[in-house]
Amino acid sequence: MAKIGLRPAWPLWLSGIVAGLALFIAAIPLALVINRISAALPGQQEKAIIAIGVIFVLVLATPLAVYLLAARRSADPARIGLIVLATTGVLLVASYLYQVSFWVFYPGDFLIWSETEFVSDILKFRIGYPLYTDQLNNESFIYPPGAPLATYFISTILGNATSITFFRVVQLGYTLGAAAFAFLSFRTLMQLRYKDEDSPPSMPLSFLWLPLLFLVASNSLTNPFAHNLHNDAFGQLLAAAGYFVLVRYAATRDWRLLVFMALIPAAGFMVKQIVAIWAPLFVIYLGLFDRPRSIPRTLAVAIGGFGGIALAVGVGLLIWGGDFQYWIFQAAGNHPVSPVRSFQHVLDTWPYWSVGLIGGFILLRGRFSAQVFGLWAIWLVLFLGEAYTSGIGWMLNHLGPGSLIAGIWLAAGLTRLWNDEMPAMLGKLAPQRWLGYGIALAVVLLLLNGLGMFHLPIRPVSDDSIRYFNEVEAEFRGLPVDRVLLDSGSWYYLDNNTVMKDRVTSIGDRGYGQTGDFSGIIQRLEGKHYDKIMVRNLHLPKFWYESDTWAEPAGIKDAMLANYDEVKVIKGVEDVDRYLLGDVSVLVPKP
């Protein structure tokens, strides 16, 4: 029997993507059903969840019933388990889409700290204003502009050039794209693992992994900002594309893929600095694990990758000069890494370390492959690097791309275990097979929850959030837009083509890293430049303009209170514990 080729036909891959996308699309009407049930039972959350649960049970039972009626006595517990997993994936995606829709379609760009500057970059580009300016203006961001500009181009093409909500829809598109690349990596990895076998890998219903990998790409543990205006979603898309290029190269050694290896690091750098790590990752793989090893190929990718990053930096310096250097390197790079915090983040994300390590072990067991081992090692190096850099802060989103790639190894390891090894372990006795696959299915479903893939179909925020937005927006009326300072949120400035100084994200990033010169905002406060100022949580210790986490106070809060009176407080959103949805103090100049 002929051995498996290294270049599987693309129509086969396309059919898997199409089938997986069909499962994803099937979740959309289910999300609408959830929304209709919840709307019909306002204030009765428990009843709504019970009703939704009944619908879910019916949806889960339908494909099972169809299969059992068709198969009758020949019903296979392994196939039943896969049907349950596929249907569960659809239900979980529906729950996620319902829950996240309230954030995606929220009109204000202040759900997390990055949204304001993300929108500001789009605004600046629209009106031809420099993206990076003197730090005294406090109007620039510590990330490169790739993600907001790509979002703006896509939104403009689709007729939504200034829609905050559509910008968030685009982020979900990036996340789905990352899941698609992860799915292709999984299929290629399985092909590579079995390339010297006499029969192809057994992968019935493998398309079920596309919606499940989407849930990994948006998991609540390491990818909580997949729907927000942040550089994470596009950065994860490029990381997933980079890993697919690497896996595909390992399977085919197609020299044309080297071009993508040379381009991805520079593109990644222009989205988020850490994504440039793919330059050394590609070189490490080619230098240590490529078979046959090629020094010219390794050198070409090294020159292209590192040279591309240098070129990207050079273009940034040419356009924005020293301001680009300050914001992208000095302000962003002066956040100290806490090794203790990095280690704690490893412990916090133990489910992803576990599935990546165990999945790799299962796939490598029985026949060692330098290429497969190299791909697994590259994931591990990436994940370790992400864990280390996560020590600059308290959140786990730095580990998002590595978590998605761990999901690839989970899919590959579980596929081999389910289809190849469990049948041999369980034998042909029907009771033993049913019990074995039943237990395995229960463990996998519990594991999905541990990976942050379960989202209860409940509304995360009430209509009070719209009241909050409207009251904040009302404070702008009757005043020049550039004389009303809102700490976070750029939607009103976007609508009026006004670039605003002294934004809280710009100041908070540098205050924590002790890299900022805040004399500009202090002078404007002392000169009562603003007719009105709106700031959140003015009286809390972690007031972002002057947080107690800073090594030294900057004097911003003192200048604000010395020159402005608090005349009103807009009450924060009820039942939501988010800093940027908290109380807003309205300040006006002292007489």
Coordinates of C-alpha atoms in Angstrom, one line a residue, residues 102-493:
F102 CA -23.8 43.0 24.5
W103 CA -20.2 44.1 24.6
V104 CA -19.7 44.1 20.9
F105 CA -22.7 46.3 20.2
Y106 CA -22.0 48.7 23.0
P107 CA -21.7 52.2 21.5
G108 CA -18.9 53.5 23.8
D109 CA -15.2 52.6 23.3
F110 CA -14.3 52.3 27.0
L111 CA -14.9 48.7 27.9
I112 CA -11.2 48.1 28.5
W113 CA -8.2 50.4 28.7
S114 CA -7.0 49.9 25.1
E115 CA -10.2 50.8 23.3
T116 CA -9.8 54.6 23.6
E117 CA -6.3 54.7 22.0
F118 CA -7.3 52.1 19.4
V119 CA -10.1 54.4 18.2
S120 CA -7.9 57.4 18.5
D121 CA -5.3 55.9 16.1
I122 CA -8.1 55.4 13.6
L123 CA -9.2 59.0 14.1
K124 CA -5.7 60.3 13.6
F125 CA -5.2 58.3 10.4
R126 CA -8.6 59.5 9.0
I127 CA -7.7 63.2 9.5
G128 CA -4.0 63.0 8.7
Y129 CA -2.8 63.6 12.2
P130 CA 0.5 62.0 13.4
L131 CA -0.1 58.8 15.2
Y132 CA 2.8 59.4 17.6
T133 CA 3.5 62.9 19.0
D134 CA 5.5 64.5 21.8
Q135 CA 4.8 62.8 25.1
L136 CA 3.7 66.1 26.6
N137 CA 0.5 65.8 24.6
N138 CA -0.4 62.4 26.2
E139 CA -2.3 61.4 23.1
S140 CA -0.4 58.4 21.8
F141 CA -0.4 54.6 22.5
I142 CA 2.4 52.2 23.4
Y143 CA 1.4 49.7 20.6
P144 CA 2.2 49.9 16.9
P145 CA -0.7 50.9 14.6
G146 CA -1.2 47.8 12.6
A147 CA -4.3 46.5 14.3
P148 CA -6.3 49.7 14.3
L149 CA -5.3 50.6 10.8
A150 CA -6.2 47.1 9.5
T151 CA -9.5 47.3 11.3
Y152 CA -10.2 50.7 9.8
F153 CA -9.4 49.6 6.2
I154 CA -11.7 46.5 6.6
S155 CA -14.5 48.6 8.1
T156 CA -14.2 51.3 5.4
I157 CA -14.4 48.7 2.6
L158 CA -17.5 47.3 4.2
G159 CA -19.1 50.7 4.7
N160 CA -18.6 51.2 8.4
A161 CA -15.6 53.5 8.6
T162 CA -16.6 55.1 11.9
S163 CA -18.6 52.4 13.6
I164 CA -17.3 51.4 17.1
T165 CA -19.5 48.3 17.1
F166 CA -18.3 47.2 13.7
F167 CA -14.7 47.6 14.7
R168 CA -15.5 45.0 17.4
V169 CA -17.1 42.7 14.9
V170 CA -13.9 42.9 12.9
Q171 CA -12.0 41.7 16.0
L172 CA -14.3 38.7 16.1
G173 CA -13.5 38.1 12.5
Y174 CA -9.8 38.1 13.3
T175 CA -10.5 35.6 16.1
L176 CA -12.4 33.3 13.7
G177 CA -9.5 33.6 11.2
A178 CA -7.1 32.6 13.9
A179 CA -9.3 29.5 14.7
A180 CA -9.3 28.6 11.0
F181 CA -5.5 28.7 10.8
A182 CA -5.3 26.7 14.0
F183 CA -7.7 24.1 12.4
L184 CA -5.5 23.9 9.3
S185 CA -2.4 23.5 11.5
F186 CA -4.2 20.6 13.3
R187 CA -5.1 18.8 10.0
T188 CA -1.6 19.3 8.6
L189 CA 0.0 18.2 11.9
M190 CA -1.9 14.9 11.8
Q191 CA -0.9 14.4 8.2
L192 CA 2.7 15.0 9.1
R193 CA 2.5 12.6 12.0
Y194 CA 1.2 9.8 9.8
K195 CA 3.3 10.6 6.7
D196 CA 5.3 7.3 6.9
E197 CA 2.3 5.2 7.7
D198 CA 0.5 2.9 5.3
S199 CA -2.9 4.4 6.0
P200 CA -4.1 7.9 6.6
P201 CA -5.0 9.2 10.0
S202 CA -8.4 8.4 11.2
M203 CA -10.2 11.7 11.6
P204 CA -14.0 11.3 11.4
L205 CA -15.9 14.6 12.0
S206 CA -12.6 16.4 12.5
F207 CA -14.3 19.6 11.4
L208 CA -15.8 19.7 14.9
W209 CA -12.5 21.3 16.0
L210 CA -13.1 24.6 14.2
P211 CA -15.8 25.9 16.5
L212 CA -13.9 24.4 19.5
L213 CA -10.7 26.2 18.5
F214 CA -12.7 29.4 18.1
L215 CA -13.7 28.9 21.7
V216 CA -10.1 28.5 22.6
A217 CA -9.2 31.6 20.7
S218 CA -11.8 33.5 22.7
N219 CA -11.5 31.7 26.0
S220 CA -12.2 33.6 29.2
L221 CA -8.8 32.6 30.8
T222 CA -6.2 33.9 28.4
N223 CA -8.2 35.5 25.6
P224 CA -10.8 37.6 27.3
F225 CA -10.3 40.6 25.0
A226 CA -10.9 38.8 21.7
H227 CA -14.0 41.0 21.1
N228 CA -12.5 44.2 22.4
L229 CA -10.6 47.0 20.6
H230 CA -7.2 45.7 21.5
N231 CA -4.2 44.5 19.4
D232 CA -4.6 41.0 20.8
A233 CA -7.1 39.6 18.2
F234 CA -5.1 40.6 15.2
G235 CA -1.8 39.6 16.9
Q236 CA -3.3 36.2 17.6
L237 CA -4.4 35.9 14.0
L238 CA -0.8 36.5 12.8
A239 CA 0.6 34.1 15.4
A240 CA -1.8 31.4 14.2
A241 CA -0.9 32.1 10.6
G242 CA 2.8 31.9 11.5
Y243 CA 2.3 28.5 13.2
F244 CA 0.4 27.2 10.2
V245 CA 3.1 28.3 7.9
L246 CA 5.6 26.5 10.1
V247 CA 3.5 23.3 10.2
R248 CA 2.8 23.4 6.5
Y249 CA 6.5 23.8 5.8
A250 CA 7.4 20.9 8.1
A251 CA 5.0 18.7 6.0
T252 CA 6.0 19.9 2.6
R253 CA 9.3 21.8 2.7
D254 CA 7.8 24.1 0.1
W255 CA 10.4 26.9 -0.3
R256 CA 7.7 29.4 -1.1
L257 CA 6.6 29.3 2.6
L258 CA 10.0 30.8 3.5
V259 CA 8.7 34.1 2.1
F260 CA 5.9 34.1 4.7
M261 CA 8.4 33.2 7.4
A262 CA 10.4 36.3 6.4
L263 CA 7.3 38.6 6.3
I264 CA 5.3 37.6 9.3
P265 CA 7.7 38.8 12.1
A266 CA 7.7 42.4 10.7
A267 CA 4.0 42.4 10.1
G268 CA 3.6 41.0 13.7
F269 CA 5.8 43.7 15.1
M270 CA 3.6 46.4 13.5
V271 CA 0.6 44.9 15.3
K272 CA 2.1 44.1 18.7
Q273 CA 5.8 44.1 19.6
I274 CA 5.8 40.6 21.1
V275 CA 4.6 39.0 17.8
A276 CA 8.1 39.7 16.4
I277 CA 9.2 36.7 18.4
W278 CA 8.3 34.6 15.3
A279 CA 11.6 35.7 13.7
P280 CA 13.7 33.7 16.2
L281 CA 11.1 30.9 16.4
F282 CA 11.3 30.3 12.6
V283 CA 15.1 30.4 12.7
I284 CA 15.2 27.9 15.6
Y285 CA 13.0 25.5 13.8
L286 CA 14.9 25.7 10.6
G287 CA 18.3 25.5 12.3
L288 CA 17.5 22.6 14.6
F289 CA 14.6 20.5 13.3
D290 CA 14.3 20.9 9.5
R291 CA 15.1 17.7 7.7
P292 CA 17.2 17.8 5.6
R293 CA 18.8 20.8 7.3
S294 CA 19.5 23.7 5.0
I295 CA 21.8 26.5 6.1
P296 CA 20.9 28.7 3.2
R297 CA 17.2 28.5 4.0
T298 CA 17.9 29.2 7.7
L299 CA 20.0 32.3 6.8
A300 CA 17.5 33.5 4.3
V301 CA 14.7 33.4 6.9
A302 CA 16.9 35.0 9.5
I303 CA 17.9 37.9 7.2
G304 CA 14.4 38.3 6.0
G305 CA 12.8 38.1 9.4
F306 CA 15.1 40.3 11.4
G307 CA 15.7 42.6 8.4
G308 CA 12.0 43.1 8.0
I309 CA 11.7 44.0 11.7
A310 CA 14.5 46.5 11.3
L311 CA 12.9 47.9 8.2
A312 CA 9.5 48.3 10.0
V313 CA 11.3 50.2 12.8
G314 CA 13.2 52.3 10.3
V315 CA 9.9 53.3 8.6
G316 CA 8.4 54.2 11.9
L317 CA 11.4 56.4 12.8
L318 CA 11.3 58.0 9.4
I319 CA 7.6 58.9 9.6
W320 CA 7.3 59.8 13.3
G321 CA 10.9 60.3 14.4
G322 CA 11.9 60.1 18.1
D323 CA 8.3 60.0 19.2
F324 CA 7.9 56.6 17.6
Q325 CA 11.0 55.4 19.5
Y326 CA 9.7 56.8 22.8
W327 CA 6.2 55.3 22.6
I328 CA 7.0 51.9 21.1
F329 CA 10.3 51.1 22.9
Q330 CA 10.8 53.4 25.9
A331 CA 7.3 53.8 27.2
A332 CA 6.3 50.2 26.3
G333 CA 9.5 48.6 27.4
N334 CA 10.0 50.2 30.7
H335 CA 7.4 48.1 32.5
P336 CA 9.4 45.8 34.9
V337 CA 8.9 42.1 34.6
S338 CA 8.1 40.3 37.9
P339 CA 9.4 36.7 37.8
V340 CA 7.1 35.8 40.7
R341 CA 4.1 37.2 38.8
S342 CA 5.2 35.3 35.6
F343 CA 5.4 32.1 37.6
Q344 CA 2.0 32.7 39.1
H345 CA 0.6 33.1 35.5
V346 CA 2.0 29.7 34.6
L347 CA 0.2 28.2 37.5
D348 CA -3.0 30.1 36.6
T349 CA -2.9 28.8 33.1
W350 CA -2.1 25.2 34.0
P351 CA -4.9 23.7 31.8
Y352 CA -3.3 25.0 28.7
W353 CA 0.2 23.8 29.7
S354 CA -1.3 20.4 30.5
V355 CA -3.2 19.9 27.2
G356 CA -0.3 21.1 25.2
L357 CA 2.2 18.9 26.9
I358 CA 0.0 15.8 27.0
G359 CA -1.2 16.3 23.5
G360 CA 2.4 16.4 22.2
F361 CA 3.3 13.3 24.2
I362 CA 0.3 11.4 22.7
L363 CA 1.1 12.5 19.2
L364 CA 4.9 11.6 19.5
R365 CA 4.3 8.3 21.4
G366 CA 5.3 5.3 19.4
R367 CA 7.2 7.0 16.6
F368 CA 9.6 9.9 17.1
S369 CA 9.6 12.6 14.4
A370 CA 12.1 15.4 14.5
Q371 CA 9.7 17.7 12.7
V372 CA 6.8 17.0 14.9
F373 CA 8.9 17.3 18.0
G374 CA 10.3 20.6 16.7
L375 CA 6.8 22.0 16.2
W376 CA 5.9 21.0 19.7
A377 CA 9.1 22.6 21.0
I378 CA 8.4 25.8 19.2
W379 CA 5.0 26.0 20.9
L380 CA 6.7 25.5 24.2
V381 CA 9.3 28.2 23.6
L382 CA 6.6 30.6 22.5
F383 CA 4.4 29.8 25.6
L384 CA 7.4 30.3 27.9
G385 CA 8.2 33.6 26.3
E386 CA 4.6 34.8 26.7
A387 CA 4.5 33.7 30.3
Y388 CA 7.7 35.7 31.0
T389 CA 6.5 38.9 29.4
S390 CA 3.1 38.5 31.1
G391 CA 5.0 39.4 34.3
I392 CA 4.8 43.1 33.4
G393 CA 1.1 43.1 34.4
W394 CA -1.6 41.2 36.2
M395 CA -3.6 39.8 33.2
L396 CA -3.1 36.6 31.3
N397 CA -3.8 37.9 27.7
H398 CA -0.1 37.7 26.8
L399 CA -0.6 33.9 26.8
G400 CA -3.4 34.0 24.3
P401 CA -1.7 32.9 21.1
G402 CA 0.3 30.1 23.0
S403 CA -3.0 28.9 24.4
L404 CA -4.5 28.6 21.0
I405 CA -1.5 26.6 19.7
A406 CA -1.9 24.4 22.8
G407 CA -5.4 23.8 21.6
I408 CA -4.0 22.5 18.3
W409 CA -2.0 19.9 20.3
L410 CA -5.1 19.1 22.3
A411 CA -7.0 18.5 19.1
A412 CA -4.2 16.3 17.6
G413 CA -3.6 14.3 20.7
L414 CA -7.3 13.7 21.5
T415 CA -8.0 12.7 17.8
R416 CA -5.2 10.1 17.9
L417 CA -6.3 8.9 21.3
W418 CA -10.0 8.7 20.4
N419 CA -9.7 7.1 17.0
D420 CA -6.5 5.0 17.2
E421 CA -5.6 4.2 20.7
M422 CA -8.8 3.9 22.6
P423 CA -10.3 1.2 20.3
A424 CA -7.2 -0.9 20.9
M425 CA -7.4 -0.3 24.7
L426 CA -11.1 -1.0 25.0
G427 CA -11.3 -4.1 22.8
K428 CA -14.5 -5.3 21.1
L429 CA -16.7 -5.9 24.1
A430 CA -19.7 -3.6 23.7
P431 CA -20.2 -2.7 27.4
Q432 CA -16.5 -1.9 27.9
R433 CA -16.5 0.3 24.8
W434 CA -19.6 2.2 25.8
L435 CA -18.4 2.7 29.3
G436 CA -14.9 3.8 28.2
Y437 CA -16.0 6.3 25.6
G438 CA -18.7 7.6 28.0
I439 CA -16.1 8.3 30.7
A440 CA -13.8 9.9 28.1
L441 CA -16.5 12.1 26.8
A442 CA -17.4 13.3 30.3
V443 CA -13.7 14.1 31.0
V444 CA -13.4 16.1 27.7
L445 CA -16.5 18.1 28.4
L446 CA -15.3 19.0 31.9
L447 CA -11.9 19.9 30.4
L448 CA -13.6 22.3 28.0
N449 CA -14.9 24.2 31.0
G450 CA -11.5 24.2 32.7
L451 CA -10.1 25.8 29.5
G452 CA -12.5 28.7 29.8
M453 CA -14.7 27.7 26.9
F454 CA -18.0 27.6 28.7
H455 CA -20.1 30.8 28.8
L456 CA -23.4 30.7 30.6
P457 CA -26.1 32.2 28.3
I458 CA -26.8 35.1 30.6
R459 CA -26.8 38.8 29.9
P460 CA -23.5 40.3 31.3
V461 CA -24.8 43.9 31.5
S462 CA -28.1 45.6 32.0
D463 CA -29.8 48.5 30.1
D464 CA -28.3 50.7 32.8
S465 CA -25.1 50.7 30.7
I466 CA -27.0 52.7 28.0
R467 CA -28.2 55.2 30.6
Y468 CA -24.5 55.5 31.7
F469 CA -23.4 56.1 28.1
N470 CA -26.1 58.7 27.4
E471 CA -25.4 60.7 30.5
V472 CA -21.6 60.8 29.7
E473 CA -22.3 61.9 26.1
A474 CA -24.8 64.6 27.3
E475 CA -22.0 66.4 29.2
F476 CA -20.4 67.3 25.8
R477 CA -23.3 69.2 24.5
G478 CA -23.1 73.0 24.3
L479 CA -19.3 73.1 24.7
P480 CA -16.4 73.0 22.2
V481 CA -15.4 69.3 21.8
D482 CA -11.7 70.0 22.3
R483 CA -12.5 71.7 25.6
V484 CA -14.2 68.7 27.2
L485 CA -11.7 66.1 28.5
L486 CA -13.1 62.6 28.9
D487 CA -10.5 60.3 30.5
S488 CA -11.4 57.2 28.4
G489 CA -13.6 56.9 25.4
S490 CA -13.1 58.4 21.9
W491 CA -16.4 57.9 20.1
Y492 CA -17.5 61.5 20.5
Y493 CA -14.1 62.8 19.4

